[in-house]
């Protein structure tokens, strides 16, 4: 099996992720922050260490403002709880359903106002389109770091500057790109950021996080035991407790910390360059195959690690199916939970085949992939 | 380290839990239900198998009405989303903050009406107290299966019968007891049930579940990608998708399935009997130590596996501290996120020392514990 579905879940993980997760669950997986005994303290310390590693990775100054969640979807839904009736939100046509569905639901049920900035045929958005849509009740700009459909990278620095200028909350969905692209919340004026642990950050499934800048208060989406202020029948207001009810996923969080440690030891910039080489190789190879339409851009500055393509007139699912069954190559076809992005690219009907690279893919694997696609193309004639 | 904090998180886990989790994460941990390739299908199948194992364990007829959550707290918060303004809810004074805090918040913010049935000095409640509080707008009875403070078992069969008689939703918080006590949703007329994976069900942290009986519709607490109906900008209504947005914790869920398989192979009744023997041994031993006040009952029909006690006039935290530091024995002191339960037992000020047994504890470990407590008692004189 050659795995090119890293935008869904990265696979495999670094060896240190497996090892420390297993060590955690076998040796010290008591309840973190819930007891005073040795194992509980050790579990709590492991969670805190991971919190610090992740905070440093994103240049989050106060690790306590980093909330652990089960995935990016939960983080996004928690973040949207800052919104009130009548608030205006600006987002893009390249968002995943984890952004669009909560916003459409808030529009329908709570009366928020929604503006969707349209991307061009590659999903590129113009920062000016955000600025010109800002009005008195604009409370938030939500934007993906890069598209999960075609990897296009959004101009988040420019958008962040606009958000800051107009005192609007800037909420970044870093699901695609965190762990590949340099991402500094201070530099980019990011007020809130959601990320999954199991994609390019190389952690396990069941992990994710939300960063909330100082000064932003969120109504908890859940209430429950926090191990703090136990006598209080209401949720404590202190972070991270206010937004982290119930027992945390200690081994998962430990694994996520290890994933980021791996990235740090390898060098984010090196991982980025390596993935870009693979993307260029795929792009160039695909460009030489008959009947291929590519929906991604080639340049590293435009691509976080995804090539979206179709064979002209062929359903994306058919191509992915053949790649899997005949060649043992995993890709993902269809709409990738992002219908507006596909509408933007003009692929809502057919979907696209998505090749998403990870740092453990090799140039040899890309050769096998390209050979397979060439054969499929030849058979289509 | 001797571990008697199983009511917080069971430790250790059965060997097959470790093994299959590691096999999952190393060999087939792609994104379940998100792609058509071999690994994704294998991950999806593993999630489905765990869903079926769990459903069968609780006699849930339709596994698709079992929702995976990150913990019991999330499951409870999702379940409470069936409530509307003006609904009346009856609960007990023995609930955990994961029940009390959401309900108090709904009372304050959404105008639900709340009745708390008072337990006696052991936390025992009288089913008749539920019946006599039912009125026209009573929509739900929420009750813990057994107390996380002192292990007292609630008369859920009798309460379930009353709920059925008056057509009120019966929501059981099975956090303490699932995996120890026989628990059949049909027999007990349970309409909704929340459970964590990481306690007596012997799964890992980061897992839990919610059962929702047919006919009950819940407004999703989150919206996001579901891998289904991707073109729809709103959440699909089909279960489990409606309530399972974002990537699931595949290795965690696989581990939970293995935990339950272990229970099945060992026999729930055997585990129950074994834990009862340990509880009786602790109870009898403690009864012979000077100055000990026990807040739990001894009989298996009254106790799911917890002994709560204090030394007269001594802070619970001090005792747990000495047990940990001087004897390497892990217990949990304080309020256990259940202040109303402690108020009921008369221990709100001091808290209690909680000894919670797991199926891997031994009689020899109990001997060591009792010897330590005897010494602590002698030193108090």
XYZ file of C-alpha atoms in Angstrom:
762
model
C 0.000 0.000 0.000
C 1.346 3.408 -1.008
C -0.412 6.054 1.045
C -1.237 9.429 -0.530
C -4.165 10.365 1.732
C -2.225 12.380 4.299
C -4.668 15.293 4.118
C -7.265 12.999 5.699
C -4.954 11.477 8.325
C -1.182 11.315 8.117
C 0.182 7.808 7.958
C 2.461 6.431 9.216
C 3.432 8.398 12.335
C 7.002 8.865 13.525
C 8.297 5.995 15.661
C 8.591 8.220 18.751
C 4.832 8.894 18.565
C 4.036 5.189 18.795
C 6.599 4.594 21.505
C 5.634 7.388 23.859
C 1.906 6.741 23.419
C 2.449 3.134 24.408
C 4.721 4.095 27.283
C 2.080 6.554 28.490
C -0.816 4.134 28.310
C 1.172 1.291 29.872
C 3.122 3.165 32.521
C 1.415 6.340 33.664
C -2.021 6.717 32.138
C -3.926 7.758 35.238
C -6.336 10.680 35.176
C -4.478 13.953 34.533
C -5.313 16.793 36.893
C -7.792 14.666 38.840
C -5.798 13.281 41.734
C -2.797 13.991 43.876
C -1.068 10.641 43.522
C 2.099 10.004 41.601
C 0.592 8.550 38.411
C -2.045 11.248 38.157
C 0.578 13.936 38.602
C 2.777 12.295 36.013
C -0.129 12.141 33.529
C -0.935 15.779 34.275
C 2.663 16.770 33.736
C 2.765 14.936 30.392
C -0.323 16.842 29.236
C 1.242 20.108 30.362
C 4.475 19.334 28.533
C 2.579 18.647 25.327
C 0.636 21.878 25.825
C 3.906 23.770 26.089
C 5.487 22.088 23.058
C 2.447 22.893 20.929
C 2.191 26.477 22.218
C 5.831 27.110 21.421
C 5.412 25.587 17.970
C 2.739 28.153 17.084
C 4.295 30.976 19.140
C 1.368 30.964 21.563
C 2.659 32.904 24.549
C 0.359 31.482 27.218
C 0.007 27.668 26.947
C -3.065 27.835 29.184
C -4.914 29.504 26.304
C -4.438 26.366 24.232
C -7.436 24.055 24.640
C -7.247 20.366 23.866
C -10.136 19.031 21.787
C -10.933 15.718 20.143
C -10.437 17.082 16.638
C -10.413 20.347 14.686
C -14.174 20.199 14.225
C -14.739 20.433 17.958
C -12.221 23.288 18.163
C -14.041 25.206 15.416
C -17.444 24.664 16.997
C -16.154 25.866 20.366
C -14.605 28.915 18.741
C -17.857 29.880 17.027
C -19.432 30.135 20.482
C -18.034 33.695 20.720
C -20.654 34.733 18.187
C -23.906 36.401 19.160
C -27.142 37.119 17.342
C -26.668 39.792 14.715
C -22.910 39.321 14.380
C -21.533 39.441 10.862
C -18.988 36.809 9.838
C -16.855 36.800 6.706
C -15.498 33.524 5.393
C -14.376 32.047 2.083
C -15.710 29.731 -0.571
C -12.807 27.353 0.136
C -13.850 26.274 3.619
C -14.421 22.740 4.803
C -17.858 21.698 6.069
C -16.453 21.937 9.604
C -16.517 25.717 9.067
C -19.437 26.065 6.664
C -21.922 23.812 8.459
C -21.619 25.478 11.888
C -21.819 28.922 10.264
C -24.835 28.056 8.134
C -26.496 26.604 11.223
C -25.776 29.774 13.218
C -27.125 31.830 10.328
C -30.340 29.803 10.328
C -30.812 29.334 14.070
C -29.179 32.316 15.727
C -29.398 35.024 13.102
C -25.739 35.654 12.404
C -25.037 37.291 9.060
C -22.693 35.480 6.700
C -20.578 36.753 3.794
C -18.678 34.242 1.710
C -15.708 35.685 -0.178
C -15.431 33.951 -3.526
C -12.126 32.413 -4.616
C -10.970 32.256 -8.228
C -10.638 29.041 -10.244
C -7.779 27.930 -7.964
C -9.572 29.091 -4.849
C -7.327 32.109 -4.403
C -8.970 34.932 -2.494
C -8.204 38.633 -2.585
C -7.575 40.145 0.864
C -9.310 43.317 -0.351
C -12.536 41.336 -0.645
C -12.462 40.850 3.095
C -11.792 44.515 3.771
C -14.549 45.783 1.545
C -17.103 43.493 3.188
C -16.332 44.669 6.713
C -19.123 46.669 8.295
C -20.296 47.821 11.697
C -21.435 44.427 12.944
C -18.560 42.401 11.506
C -17.285 40.343 14.389
C -15.166 37.641 12.820
C -13.222 36.591 9.757
C -12.818 32.820 9.442
C -10.386 31.454 6.932
C -8.724 28.159 6.232
C -4.932 28.160 6.269
C -4.932 26.142 3.063
C -7.572 24.250 1.159
C -8.111 20.575 1.918
C -9.277 20.151 -1.667
C -6.387 21.515 -3.709
C -3.836 22.768 -1.166
C -4.077 26.432 -2.169
C -2.544 28.589 0.562
C -4.552 31.541 1.822
C -3.014 35.005 2.386
C -3.548 34.802 6.121
C -0.939 37.429 6.994
C -2.726 40.008 4.839
C -6.151 38.968 6.105
C -4.882 39.034 9.692
C -3.635 42.581 9.198
C -7.057 43.646 7.939
C -8.773 41.940 10.867
C -6.486 43.727 13.279
C -7.032 47.092 11.575
C -10.801 46.782 11.979
C -10.685 45.030 15.371
C -12.360 41.919 14.034
C -11.631 38.448 15.456
C -9.436 36.488 13.058
C -10.149 32.753 13.318
C -7.889 30.436 11.315
C -8.793 26.854 10.503
C -5.299 25.376 10.366
C -6.489 21.839 9.618
C -4.590 21.734 6.361
C -1.136 23.202 6.689
C -0.386 23.189 10.418
C 2.752 21.057 10.599
C 3.766 21.940 7.057
C 3.594 25.736 6.860
C 5.271 28.184 9.216
C 2.448 29.357 11.462
C 2.992 32.066 14.056
C -0.183 33.329 15.713
C 1.434 36.605 16.754
C 2.965 37.429 13.371
C -0.287 36.646 11.562
C -2.530 38.468 14.061
C -4.475 35.274 14.670
C -7.001 35.563 17.505
C -8.307 32.019 17.380
C -6.931 28.953 15.684
C -8.262 25.413 15.360
C -6.096 22.467 14.400
C -6.316 18.666 14.257
C -3.566 16.532 15.765
C -3.742 13.689 13.285
C -2.826 15.371 10.015
C 0.488 17.120 9.358
C 1.229 17.540 13.065
C 1.790 13.766 13.017
C -0.152 13.014 16.188
C -2.859 10.376 16.576
C -6.561 10.652 15.828
C -8.656 11.825 18.768
C -6.597 14.978 19.243
C -6.837 18.606 18.234
C -6.718 22.034 19.731
C -8.037 25.541 19.883
C -6.011 28.630 20.586
C -7.898 31.565 22.093
C -6.098 34.891 22.387
C -6.261 36.848 25.613
C -9.327 39.021 25.895
C -11.593 36.642 23.992
C -14.201 34.949 26.138
C -16.052 31.909 24.909
C -19.253 30.435 26.295
C -18.335 26.784 26.909
C -20.017 24.384 24.515
C -20.045 21.787 27.304
C -20.008 21.827 31.062
C -18.683 19.113 33.323
C -16.029 18.011 35.714
C -12.817 19.955 35.417
C -10.957 18.752 38.479
C -10.989 22.400 39.572
C -13.482 24.405 41.668
C -15.314 21.134 42.256
C -17.686 22.752 44.747
C -18.952 25.129 42.034
C -22.167 23.990 40.317
C -21.263 26.110 37.301
C -18.328 25.824 34.945
C -15.160 27.603 36.173
C -14.112 30.537 34.014
C -10.375 29.919 34.045
C -8.695 28.497 30.930
C -8.069 25.816 29.881
C -10.537 24.269 32.382
C -13.562 26.251 31.177
C -13.326 24.614 27.752
C -11.856 21.219 28.694
C -14.574 19.317 30.567
C -14.166 15.658 31.296
C -11.177 13.378 31.123
C -8.621 14.324 28.499
C -7.130 11.899 25.978
C -3.758 11.674 27.721
C -2.048 9.123 25.447
C -3.344 10.969 22.383
C -2.092 14.321 23.644
C 1.270 12.789 24.515
C 1.423 11.401 20.973
C 0.621 14.799 19.505
C 3.404 16.390 21.536
C 5.759 13.753 20.158
C 4.588 14.404 16.603
C 5.492 18.058 16.964
C 8.796 17.175 18.624
C 9.565 15.065 15.565
C 8.788 18.020 13.291
C 11.006 20.245 15.426
C 13.897 17.807 15.343
C 13.602 17.346 11.611
C 12.944 21.033 10.987
C 9.615 22.390 9.780
C 11.335 24.134 6.889
C 12.983 20.889 5.782
C 9.663 19.050 5.877
C 8.117 21.862 3.895
C 10.859 21.749 1.259
C 10.680 17.979 1.016
C 6.919 17.955 0.525
C 7.262 20.708 -2.079
C 9.711 18.571 -4.043
C 7.223 15.706 -4.050
C 4.421 18.049 -5.106
C 6.502 19.447 -7.981
C 7.363 15.918 -9.066
C 3.696 14.934 -9.088
C 2.653 18.140 -10.823
C 5.258 17.800 -13.564
C 4.502 14.134 -14.074
C 0.754 14.694 -14.237
C 1.223 17.572 -16.705
C 2.737 15.110 -19.139
C -0.162 12.669 -18.969
C -2.895 12.961 -21.540
C -6.326 14.163 -20.527
C -5.358 15.313 -17.041
C -6.826 18.503 -15.594
C -4.956 19.798 -12.543
C -6.794 22.028 -10.059
C -3.815 22.771 -7.813
C -0.953 25.181 -8.283
C 2.631 23.987 -8.417
C 4.623 26.648 -6.580
C 5.450 25.945 -2.909
C 4.091 29.380 -1.997
C 0.712 28.289 -3.409
C 0.510 24.693 -2.236
C 0.558 23.045 1.192
C 0.951 19.522 -0.148
C -2.051 18.509 -2.231
C -2.573 17.844 -5.924
C -6.200 17.757 -7.053
C -6.850 16.469 -10.548
C -9.212 14.636 -12.838
C -9.037 12.756 -16.059
C -11.255 14.685 -18.404
C -14.741 13.218 -18.436
C -13.976 10.523 -15.845
C -15.522 10.330 -12.371
C -12.938 10.956 -9.661
C -14.175 7.973 -7.680
C -13.415 5.642 -10.587
C -9.802 6.781 -10.746
C -9.280 6.453 -6.999
C -10.906 3.050 -7.104
C -8.566 1.762 -9.792
C -5.537 3.265 -8.039
C -6.524 1.404 -4.890
C -7.596 -1.925 -6.322
C -5.157 -2.350 -9.197
C -2.127 -0.526 -7.821
C -2.498 -0.450 -4.052
C -2.279 3.345 -4.005
C -4.474 5.242 -1.530
C -5.901 8.583 -2.686
C -9.225 10.195 -1.947
C -11.908 11.060 -4.469
C -15.169 12.961 -4.206
C -16.012 16.205 -2.479
C -13.731 15.966 0.579
C -16.434 17.523 2.786
C -15.954 20.851 1.003
C -18.723 21.393 -1.560
C -18.244 25.168 -1.884
C -14.572 24.667 -2.650
C -15.482 22.211 -5.384
C -18.047 24.655 -6.721
C -15.285 27.259 -6.797
C -12.956 24.955 -8.724
C -15.808 23.862 -11.018
C -15.690 20.269 -9.811
C -18.867 19.972 -7.764
C -20.275 17.350 -10.095
C -17.269 15.125 -10.654
C -15.343 15.713 -7.451
C -11.574 15.423 -7.796
C -8.901 12.878 -7.131
C -6.791 14.136 -4.262
C -3.153 13.181 -3.847
C -1.872 14.433 -0.510
C 1.734 13.905 0.446
C 3.251 13.289 3.851
C 6.805 13.557 5.048
C 7.228 9.782 4.840
C 6.319 9.572 1.171
C 9.250 9.040 -1.201
C 10.142 10.059 -4.716
C 10.047 6.369 -5.651
C 6.444 6.162 -4.475
C 5.631 9.171 -6.634
C 7.215 7.375 -9.591
C 4.969 4.369 -8.986
C 1.948 6.684 -8.724
C 2.782 8.480 -11.965
C 3.382 5.213 -13.797
C -0.002 3.972 -12.618
C -1.736 7.156 -13.731
C -0.025 6.959 -17.115
C -1.337 3.413 -17.539
C -4.829 4.455 -16.509
C -4.663 7.290 -19.020
C -3.515 4.937 -21.760
C -6.368 2.558 -20.999
C -8.874 5.387 -21.270
C -8.054 5.957 -24.930
C 2.717 1.744 42.914
C -0.529 0.083 43.981
C -3.392 1.647 42.051
C -6.772 2.133 43.722
C -8.026 5.025 41.556
C -9.932 2.975 38.991
C -13.041 5.133 39.303
C -11.038 7.983 37.738
C -9.397 5.881 35.030
C -8.882 2.136 35.115
C -5.258 1.087 35.132
C -3.725 -1.027 33.786
C -5.675 -2.088 30.696
C -5.872 -5.666 29.415
C -2.951 -6.641 27.187
C -5.216 -7.050 24.130
C -6.221 -3.374 24.429
C -2.608 -2.252 24.131
C -1.871 -4.685 21.349
C -4.808 -3.905 19.095
C -4.490 -0.148 19.604
C -0.878 -0.329 18.517
C -1.709 -2.614 15.613
C -4.416 -0.168 14.538
C -2.266 2.924 14.727
C 0.699 1.245 13.045
C -1.074 -0.796 10.397
C -4.415 0.641 9.377
C -5.048 3.982 10.997
C -6.350 5.877 7.990
C -9.469 8.016 8.198
C -12.541 5.858 8.856
C -15.517 6.484 6.605
C -13.687 9.187 4.662
C -12.228 7.418 1.691
C -12.728 4.417 -0.484
C -9.208 2.997 -0.271
C -8.222 -0.173 1.537
C -6.845 1.396 4.725
C -9.754 3.776 5.127
C -12.206 0.940 4.662
C -10.293 -1.179 7.163
C -10.335 1.664 9.709
C -14.039 2.170 9.081
C -14.697 -1.520 9.542
C -12.775 -1.555 12.836
C -14.907 1.334 14.109
C -18.052 -0.492 13.035
C -16.947 -3.692 14.747
C -16.327 -1.813 17.992
C -19.741 -0.161 17.630
C -21.339 -3.580 17.318
C -19.435 -5.078 20.258
C -20.455 -2.181 22.486
C -24.065 -2.220 21.291
C -24.354 -5.916 22.014
C -22.780 -5.455 25.449
C -25.547 -3.039 26.456
C -28.279 -4.796 24.437
C -28.599 -1.818 22.102
C -30.507 -3.210 19.134
C -29.362 -0.718 16.485
C -25.586 -0.048 16.665
C -26.089 3.079 14.530
C -27.836 4.686 17.493
C -24.610 4.442 19.470
C -22.595 7.649 19.084
C -18.865 7.769 19.755
C -17.739 10.711 21.885
C -14.460 11.764 23.453
C -15.683 11.055 26.987
C -18.873 10.685 29.011
C -19.050 14.436 29.574
C -19.450 15.078 25.868
C -22.057 12.318 25.666
C -24.050 13.874 28.516
C -23.860 17.364 27.011
C -25.031 16.054 23.638
C -27.886 14.199 25.308
C -29.079 17.310 27.139
C -29.594 18.948 23.747
C -33.003 17.238 23.540
C -34.208 19.697 26.176
C -36.189 22.811 25.358
C -37.128 25.915 27.275
C -39.694 25.132 29.953
C -38.863 21.435 30.166
C -38.766 19.955 33.642
C -35.890 17.637 34.529
C -35.598 15.424 37.599
C -32.177 14.331 38.782
C -30.519 13.259 42.038
C -28.257 14.714 44.667
C -25.643 12.056 43.815
C -24.767 13.302 40.336
C -21.334 14.214 39.068
C -20.632 17.763 37.873
C -20.852 16.430 34.315
C -24.592 16.143 34.938
C -25.135 18.953 37.435
C -23.170 21.682 35.653
C -24.901 21.316 32.264
C -28.305 21.150 33.981
C -27.630 24.197 36.181
C -26.429 26.051 33.087
C -29.583 25.111 31.165
C -31.671 26.189 34.151
C -29.929 29.568 34.188
C -29.618 30.190 30.444
C -32.486 28.337 28.818
C -35.112 28.239 31.520
C -35.403 24.526 32.138
C -36.882 23.595 35.491
C -34.813 21.350 37.746
C -35.813 19.061 40.627
C -33.085 17.338 42.591
C -34.200 14.197 44.430
C -32.345 13.992 47.715
C -30.492 10.811 48.689
C -30.145 9.562 52.271
C -26.851 9.463 54.195
C -25.540 6.780 51.798
C -26.951 8.557 48.756
C -29.779 6.068 48.325
C -32.789 7.502 46.538
C -36.395 6.404 46.710
C -37.959 5.740 43.293
C -41.226 7.135 44.640
C -39.537 10.523 44.977
C -39.146 10.609 41.202
C -42.752 9.624 40.611
C -44.220 12.190 42.943
C -42.200 14.981 41.298
C -43.392 14.199 37.795
C -45.676 16.857 36.336
C -47.033 17.999 33.004
C -43.784 19.475 31.700
C -41.459 16.744 33.016
C -39.394 15.731 30.019
C -36.462 13.827 31.460
C -35.152 11.903 34.455
C -31.354 11.840 34.650
C -29.707 9.461 37.061
C -26.250 8.088 37.623
C -25.915 4.313 37.489
C -23.829 4.411 40.636
C -22.128 7.152 42.591
C -18.544 8.042 41.727
C -18.109 9.142 45.350
C -19.163 6.084 47.346
C -20.251 3.496 44.778
C -23.882 3.393 45.852
C -25.982 1.745 43.145
C -29.124 3.525 42.013
C -32.449 1.682 41.499
C -32.415 2.346 37.760
C -34.812 -0.472 36.899
C -37.483 1.020 39.174
C -36.788 4.560 37.973
C -36.850 3.380 34.357
C -40.256 1.803 34.905
C -41.576 5.078 36.283
C -40.105 7.034 33.356
C -41.767 4.640 30.933
C -45.103 4.836 32.744
C -45.157 8.631 32.430
C -43.503 8.754 28.976
C -40.516 10.679 30.294
C -37.031 10.308 28.763
C -34.810 8.233 31.051
C -31.165 9.274 30.705
C -28.597 7.187 32.587
C -25.083 8.381 33.320
C -23.300 5.038 33.329
C -19.867 6.516 34.021
C -19.508 4.539 37.214
C -20.656 0.997 36.827
C -20.690 0.329 33.083
C -18.289 -2.585 32.768
C -18.992 -3.781 36.312
C -22.769 -3.951 36.604
C -25.131 -5.763 34.280
C -26.599 -3.007 32.121
C -29.326 -3.712 29.588
C -30.922 -0.625 28.033
C -34.069 -2.509 27.054
C -34.632 -4.197 30.410
C -34.104 -0.934 32.281
C -36.197 1.190 29.889
C -33.209 3.435 29.256
C -33.801 6.007 26.501
C -30.379 7.609 26.570
C -27.161 6.483 28.164
C -23.744 8.108 28.422
C -20.582 6.196 29.255
C -16.827 6.741 29.278
C -14.492 4.243 27.666
C -11.604 4.606 30.077
C -13.129 3.451 33.364
C -14.539 -0.019 33.967
C -15.000 -0.691 30.267
C -11.187 -0.922 30.188
C -10.703 1.168 27.056
C -8.335 4.104 26.669
C -8.913 7.758 27.532
C -10.345 9.812 24.662
C -13.322 7.488 24.222
C -16.922 7.381 25.338
C -20.360 6.990 23.933
C -23.981 7.997 23.903
C -26.905 5.709 23.221
C -30.022 7.373 21.841
C -33.178 5.289 21.572
C -35.246 5.356 18.414
C -37.678 8.231 18.266
C -35.470 10.645 20.171
C -34.081 13.451 18.061
C -31.180 15.525 19.259
C -30.027 18.890 17.926
C -26.335 18.313 17.182
C -24.011 20.129 19.565
C -21.518 20.480 16.711
C -21.662 20.547 12.959
C -18.891 19.524 10.614
C -17.615 17.032 8.110
C -19.269 13.660 8.371
C -17.993 11.972 5.247
C -21.651 11.715 4.214
C -23.945 14.058 2.266
C -20.859 16.197 1.639
C -22.759 18.488 -0.723
C -25.163 19.472 2.057
C -24.269 22.735 3.828
C -26.204 21.553 6.884
C -25.596 18.590 9.144
C -27.117 15.321 7.878
C -29.897 13.953 10.086
C -28.941 10.305 9.927
C -27.293 8.668 12.947
C -24.529 8.263 13.913
C -23.282 10.910 11.448
C -25.483 13.723 12.780
C -23.742 13.549 16.149
C -20.264 12.420 15.081
C -18.667 15.333 13.250
C -14.993 15.293 12.410
C -12.465 12.501 12.443
C -13.105 9.791 15.014
C -10.492 8.459 17.425
C -10.011 5.168 15.579
C -7.270 3.626 17.753
C -9.123 4.682 20.897
C -12.389 3.171 19.684
C -10.590 -0.015 18.689
C -9.087 -0.142 22.182
C -12.499 0.322 23.759
C -13.889 -2.539 21.685
C -11.016 -4.688 22.937
C -11.675 -3.662 26.536
C -15.236 -4.884 26.243
C -14.124 -8.059 24.485
C -11.871 -8.711 27.473
C -14.823 -8.256 29.831
C -16.894 -10.612 27.690
C -14.219 -13.285 27.644
C -13.667 -13.043 31.390
C -17.377 -12.727 32.113
C -18.997 -9.561 33.451
C -20.491 -11.514 36.330
C -17.078 -12.881 37.300
C -15.559 -9.403 37.260
C -18.434 -8.173 39.351
C -17.993 -10.954 41.912
C -14.256 -10.445 42.074
C -14.555 -6.714 42.661
C -17.199 -7.375 45.320
C -14.788 -9.675 47.154
C -12.158 -6.938 47.159
C -14.712 -4.383 48.342
C -15.839 -6.656 51.177
C -12.230 -7.244 52.173
C -11.578 -3.494 52.265
C -14.815 -2.801 54.101
C -14.174 -5.426 56.763
C -10.566 -4.356 57.211
C -11.460 -0.689 57.500
C -14.208 -1.473 59.997
C -11.553 -2.832 62.346
C -9.387 0.280 62.211
C -9.857 2.905 64.873
C -11.393 6.231 63.997
C -12.542 5.258 60.503
C -15.891 6.473 59.180
C -17.102 4.585 56.104
C -19.537 6.276 53.730
C -20.078 3.301 51.417
C -22.213 0.208 51.878
C -20.701 -3.253 51.870
C -23.212 -5.425 50.046
C -22.536 -6.072 46.320
C -26.089 -4.991 45.527
C -25.278 -1.597 47.005
C -21.749 -1.028 45.763
C -20.214 -0.824 42.283
C -16.629 -0.953 43.529
C -15.827 2.087 45.667
C -15.110 2.566 49.364
C -15.319 6.149 50.591
C -14.002 6.809 54.079
C -12.324 9.277 56.384
C -10.348 9.177 59.563
C -12.427 11.149 62.026
C -11.252 14.739 62.107
C -8.586 14.296 59.429
C -8.625 15.951 55.993
C -9.098 13.388 53.222
C -6.287 14.949 51.213
C -3.816 14.313 54.024
C -4.617 10.619 54.119
C -4.355 10.214 50.355
C -1.105 12.159 50.410
C 0.462 9.862 53.005
C -0.816 6.755 51.208
C 0.860 7.991 48.029
C 4.127 9.324 49.423
C 4.848 6.847 52.215
C 3.253 3.694 50.812
C 3.042 4.169 47.041
C -0.714 3.626 47.072
C -2.870 5.698 44.701
C -6.284 6.782 45.972
C -8.210 9.982 45.375
C -9.238 12.496 47.999
C -11.424 15.597 47.895
C -14.781 16.172 46.246
C -14.428 14.014 43.121
C -16.279 16.648 41.038
C -19.492 15.787 42.887
C -20.212 18.446 45.536
C -23.920 17.619 45.942
C -23.064 13.993 46.585
C -20.636 15.040 49.305
C -23.252 17.348 50.771
C -25.600 14.348 50.823
C -23.035 12.190 52.631
C -22.158 15.057 54.986
C -18.597 15.302 53.679
C -18.654 18.552 51.705
C -16.088 20.125 54.018
C -13.592 17.304 54.446
C -14.094 15.438 51.206
C -13.468 11.688 51.425
C -10.709 9.267 50.625
C -11.861 7.140 47.728
C -10.584 3.608 47.192
C -11.808 2.317 43.835
C -10.970 -1.201 42.777
C -10.329 -2.564 39.315
C -10.316 -6.099 38.012
C -6.518 -6.177 38.127
C -6.290 -5.348 41.833
C -5.434 -8.281 44.102
C -6.267 -9.356 47.625
C -2.591 -8.946 48.458
C -2.733 -5.315 47.375
C -5.734 -4.837 49.633
C -3.727 -6.341 52.495
C -0.956 -3.806 51.877
C -3.528 -1.000 51.769
C -5.166 -2.086 55.026
C -1.795 -2.442 56.752
C -0.902 1.085 55.648
C -4.188 2.493 56.882
C -3.737 0.703 60.225
C -0.326 2.331 60.592
C -1.695 5.746 59.666
C -4.433 5.253 62.245
C -1.905 4.241 64.907
C 0.176 7.335 64.163
C -2.851 9.562 64.567
C -3.283 8.574 68.223
